[in-house]
């Protein structure tokens, strides 16, 4: 392989098949050949995240890039998710502020941030942000699905149903949306 994209494509293919050690080997080969950028770093960090015994190595790699001034939204989204998944929600919330200050926010960063807010007991704040995104026409399924689950928790079943209809209208109804519908069942307000 001679291009960065070839290494990343191969590594992503391997990760999709739960072969993180092989993906790590491919990306470390790319690095040894002087091919380094945020894209390779983000995929390699994900590969480390999937390897048993490497807990925190991917996070350390992402944070090294972020602390070096990176404005790559993928690194921020992945790190916020990793922090949230590792019960470090306050750190995830603080990291969003860094991403925002660097103009490194995209829909994935926002979706992971709102999940962290909700876990931290700030569901109303998370809902307000998701609804702003939805009302602005976002086609990010995570906003619609997460908001629908939140509305089910609040027993606002008709709102959750409307959100699922919106997901279908926007063409973002997915497997997670199916889970929302199962949770919704035949409930009425």
CSV table of C-alpha atoms in Angstrom, one decimal:
chain,number,residue,atom,x,y,z
A,1,UNK,CA,0.0,0.0,0.0
A,2,UNK,CA,1.3,3.4,-0.9
A,3,UNK,CA,-1.4,5.8,0.2
A,4,UNK,CA,-2.8,6.7,3.6
A,5,UNK,CA,-6.3,6.0,2.4
A,6,UNK,CA,-5.3,2.4,1.5
A,7,UNK,CA,-4.1,1.7,5.1
A,8,UNK,CA,-7.2,3.3,6.6
A,9,UNK,CA,-9.5,1.4,4.3
A,10,UNK,CA,-7.8,-1.9,5.2
A,11,UNK,CA,-7.8,-1.1,8.9
A,12,UNK,CA,-11.5,-0.1,8.9
A,13,UNK,CA,-12.3,-3.3,7.0
A,14,UNK,CA,-10.5,-5.3,9.7
A,15,UNK,CA,-12.2,-3.4,12.6
A,16,UNK,CA,-15.6,-4.0,11.1
A,17,UNK,CA,-14.8,-7.7,11.4
A,18,UNK,CA,-13.6,-7.4,15.0
A,19,UNK,CA,-9.9,-7.9,14.0
A,20,UNK,CA,-8.4,-5.0,16.0
A,21,UNK,CA,-4.9,-6.6,16.4
A,22,UNK,CA,-4.6,-6.8,12.6
A,23,UNK,CA,-6.0,-3.3,12.2
A,24,UNK,CA,-3.4,-2.0,14.7
A,25,UNK,CA,-0.6,-3.8,12.7
A,26,UNK,CA,-1.7,-2.2,9.4
A,27,UNK,CA,-1.9,1.3,10.9
A,28,UNK,CA,1.4,1.0,12.8
A,29,UNK,CA,3.0,0.0,9.5
A,30,UNK,CA,1.6,3.2,8.0
A,31,UNK,CA,3.1,5.2,10.8
A,32,UNK,CA,6.4,3.5,10.4
A,33,UNK,CA,6.4,4.6,6.8
A,34,UNK,CA,5.9,8.2,7.8
A,35,UNK,CA,2.2,8.3,7.0
A,36,UNK,CA,0.6,10.2,9.9
A,37,UNK,CA,-2.5,12.4,10.1
A,38,UNK,CA,-5.6,12.9,12.2
A,39,UNK,CA,-7.5,10.3,10.2
A,40,UNK,CA,-4.9,7.5,10.8
A,41,UNK,CA,-4.7,8.6,14.4
A,42,UNK,CA,-8.5,8.4,14.9
A,43,UNK,CA,-8.8,5.0,13.4
A,44,UNK,CA,-5.7,3.6,15.2
A,45,UNK,CA,-7.2,5.0,18.5
A,46,UNK,CA,-10.5,3.2,17.8
A,47,UNK,CA,-8.5,0.0,17.1
A,48,UNK,CA,-6.7,0.4,20.5
A,49,UNK,CA,-10.1,1.0,22.1
A,50,UNK,CA,-11.3,-2.4,20.8
A,51,UNK,CA,-8.3,-4.3,22.1
A,52,UNK,CA,-8.6,-6.0,25.5
A,53,UNK,CA,-5.8,-4.9,27.7
A,54,UNK,CA,-5.3,-1.6,25.9
A,55,UNK,CA,-7.8,0.3,28.0
A,56,UNK,CA,-7.0,4.0,27.7
A,57,UNK,CA,-4.4,3.7,25.0
A,58,UNK,CA,-6.8,5.0,22.3
A,59,UNK,CA,-7.9,7.8,24.6
A,60,UNK,CA,-4.3,8.8,25.4
A,61,UNK,CA,-3.6,8.9,21.7
A,62,UNK,CA,-6.7,11.1,21.0
A,63,UNK,CA,-5.9,13.4,23.9
A,64,UNK,CA,-2.3,13.8,22.8
A,65,UNK,CA,-3.6,15.1,19.5
A,66,UNK,CA,-6.3,17.3,21.1
A,67,UNK,CA,-3.8,18.7,23.6
A,68,UNK,CA,-1.5,19.5,20.7
A,69,UNK,CA,-4.2,21.7,19.2
A,70,UNK,CA,-6.1,19.5,16.9
A,71,UNK,CA,-9.4,20.8,15.5
A,72,UNK,CA,-10.5,17.4,14.2
A,73,UNK,CA,-14.1,16.8,15.1
A,74,UNK,CA,-13.7,13.0,14.8
A,75,UNK,CA,-11.1,13.0,17.5
A,76,UNK,CA,-13.4,15.0,19.8
A,77,UNK,CA,-16.5,12.9,19.1
A,78,UNK,CA,-14.6,9.7,19.7
A,79,UNK,CA,-13.0,10.9,22.9
A,80,UNK,CA,-16.3,12.3,24.3
A,81,UNK,CA,-17.9,8.9,23.6
A,82,UNK,CA,-15.0,7.1,25.2
A,83,UNK,CA,-15.1,9.2,28.3
A,84,UNK,CA,-18.9,8.9,28.5
A,85,UNK,CA,-18.7,5.1,28.1
A,86,UNK,CA,-16.0,4.9,30.8
A,87,UNK,CA,-18.2,6.8,33.3
A,88,UNK,CA,-16.2,10.0,33.0
A,89,UNK,CA,-19.1,12.2,31.9
A,90,UNK,CA,-17.9,15.4,33.6
A,91,UNK,CA,-14.7,15.1,31.5
A,92,UNK,CA,-16.7,14.4,28.4
A,93,UNK,CA,-18.8,17.5,29.0
A,94,UNK,CA,-15.8,19.7,29.6
A,95,UNK,CA,-14.1,18.4,26.4
A,96,UNK,CA,-17.1,19.6,24.4
A,97,UNK,CA,-16.3,23.1,25.5
A,98,UNK,CA,-12.8,22.7,24.1
A,99,UNK,CA,-14.2,21.3,20.8
A,100,UNK,CA,-16.6,24.3,20.7
A,101,UNK,CA,-13.9,26.8,21.3
A,102,UNK,CA,-11.9,25.3,18.4
A,103,UNK,CA,-14.8,25.2,16.1
A,104,UNK,CA,-14.4,21.4,16.0
A,105,UNK,CA,-18.1,20.5,16.5
A,106,UNK,CA,-20.2,18.4,14.2
A,107,UNK,CA,-23.3,16.4,14.7
A,108,UNK,CA,-21.4,13.4,16.1
A,109,UNK,CA,-19.7,15.6,18.7
A,110,UNK,CA,-23.1,17.1,19.7
A,111,UNK,CA,-24.8,13.7,19.8
A,112,UNK,CA,-22.1,12.3,22.1
A,113,UNK,CA,-22.2,15.5,24.2
A,114,UNK,CA,-26.0,15.3,24.7
A,115,UNK,CA,-25.7,11.7,25.8
A,116,UNK,CA,-23.1,12.7,28.4
A,117,UNK,CA,-25.4,15.5,29.6
A,118,UNK,CA,-28.3,13.1,30.0
A,119,UNK,CA,-26.1,10.6,31.9
A,120,UNK,CA,-25.0,13.5,34.1
A,121,UNK,CA,-28.7,14.2,35.0
A,122,UNK,CA,-29.0,17.1,32.7
A,123,UNK,CA,-31.7,15.6,30.4
A,124,UNK,CA,-33.5,18.8,29.9
A,125,UNK,CA,-30.4,20.5,28.6
A,126,UNK,CA,-29.7,17.5,26.3
A,127,UNK,CA,-33.3,17.6,25.0
A,128,UNK,CA,-33.1,21.3,24.3
A,129,UNK,CA,-29.9,20.8,22.2
A,130,UNK,CA,-31.3,17.8,20.3
A,131,UNK,CA,-34.6,19.6,19.6
A,132,UNK,CA,-32.7,22.6,18.3
A,133,UNK,CA,-30.8,20.3,15.9
A,134,UNK,CA,-34.0,18.5,14.9
A,135,UNK,CA,-35.9,21.7,14.3
A,136,UNK,CA,-32.9,23.0,12.1
A,137,UNK,CA,-33.5,20.0,9.9
A,138,UNK,CA,-30.7,17.7,11.0
A,139,UNK,CA,-30.7,14.2,9.5
A,140,UNK,CA,-28.6,12.8,12.3
A,141,UNK,CA,-30.6,9.7,13.5
A,142,UNK,CA,-29.0,9.9,17.0
A,143,UNK,CA,-30.8,13.2,17.7
A,144,UNK,CA,-34.2,11.9,16.8
A,145,UNK,CA,-33.7,8.5,18.4
A,146,UNK,CA,-32.2,9.8,21.6
A,147,UNK,CA,-34.9,12.4,21.9
A,148,UNK,CA,-37.6,9.8,21.3
A,149,UNK,CA,-36.2,7.6,24.1
A,150,UNK,CA,-36.1,10.7,26.4
A,151,UNK,CA,-39.7,11.4,25.6
A,152,UNK,CA,-40.7,7.8,26.4
A,153,UNK,CA,-39.0,8.3,29.8
A,154,UNK,CA,-41.1,11.4,30.3
A,155,UNK,CA,-44.2,9.4,29.2
A,156,UNK,CA,-44.7,11.7,26.3
A,157,UNK,CA,-45.5,8.8,24.0
A,158,UNK,CA,-47.2,10.8,21.2
A,159,UNK,CA,-44.1,13.1,20.9
A,160,UNK,CA,-41.9,9.9,20.7
A,161,UNK,CA,-44.2,8.6,17.9
A,162,UNK,CA,-44.0,11.8,16.0
A,163,UNK,CA,-40.2,11.7,16.2
A,164,UNK,CA,-40.2,8.2,14.8
A,165,UNK,CA,-42.4,9.4,11.9
A,166,UNK,CA,-40.0,12.3,11.4
A,167,UNK,CA,-37.1,9.8,11.2
A,168,UNK,CA,-38.9,7.9,8.5
A,169,UNK,CA,-39.7,11.1,6.6
A,170,UNK,CA,-36.0,12.2,6.7
A,171,UNK,CA,-34.8,8.7,5.7
A,172,UNK,CA,-32.9,8.1,8.9
A,173,UNK,CA,-35.0,5.4,10.5
A,174,UNK,CA,-32.5,2.7,11.5
A,175,UNK,CA,-32.0,-0.2,13.8
A,176,UNK,CA,-31.9,2.0,16.8
A,177,UNK,CA,-35.2,3.5,15.7
A,178,UNK,CA,-36.6,0.0,15.7
A,179,UNK,CA,-35.6,-0.2,19.4
A,180,UNK,CA,-37.4,3.0,20.1
A,181,UNK,CA,-40.6,1.6,18.5
A,182,UNK,CA,-40.3,-1.6,20.6
A,183,UNK,CA,-39.9,0.5,23.7
A,184,UNK,CA,-42.8,2.6,22.7
A,185,UNK,CA,-45.1,-0.4,22.0
A,186,UNK,CA,-48.8,0.5,22.2
A,187,UNK,CA,-48.4,3.1,24.9
A,188,UNK,CA,-50.7,6.1,25.0
A,189,UNK,CA,-50.2,9.5,26.6
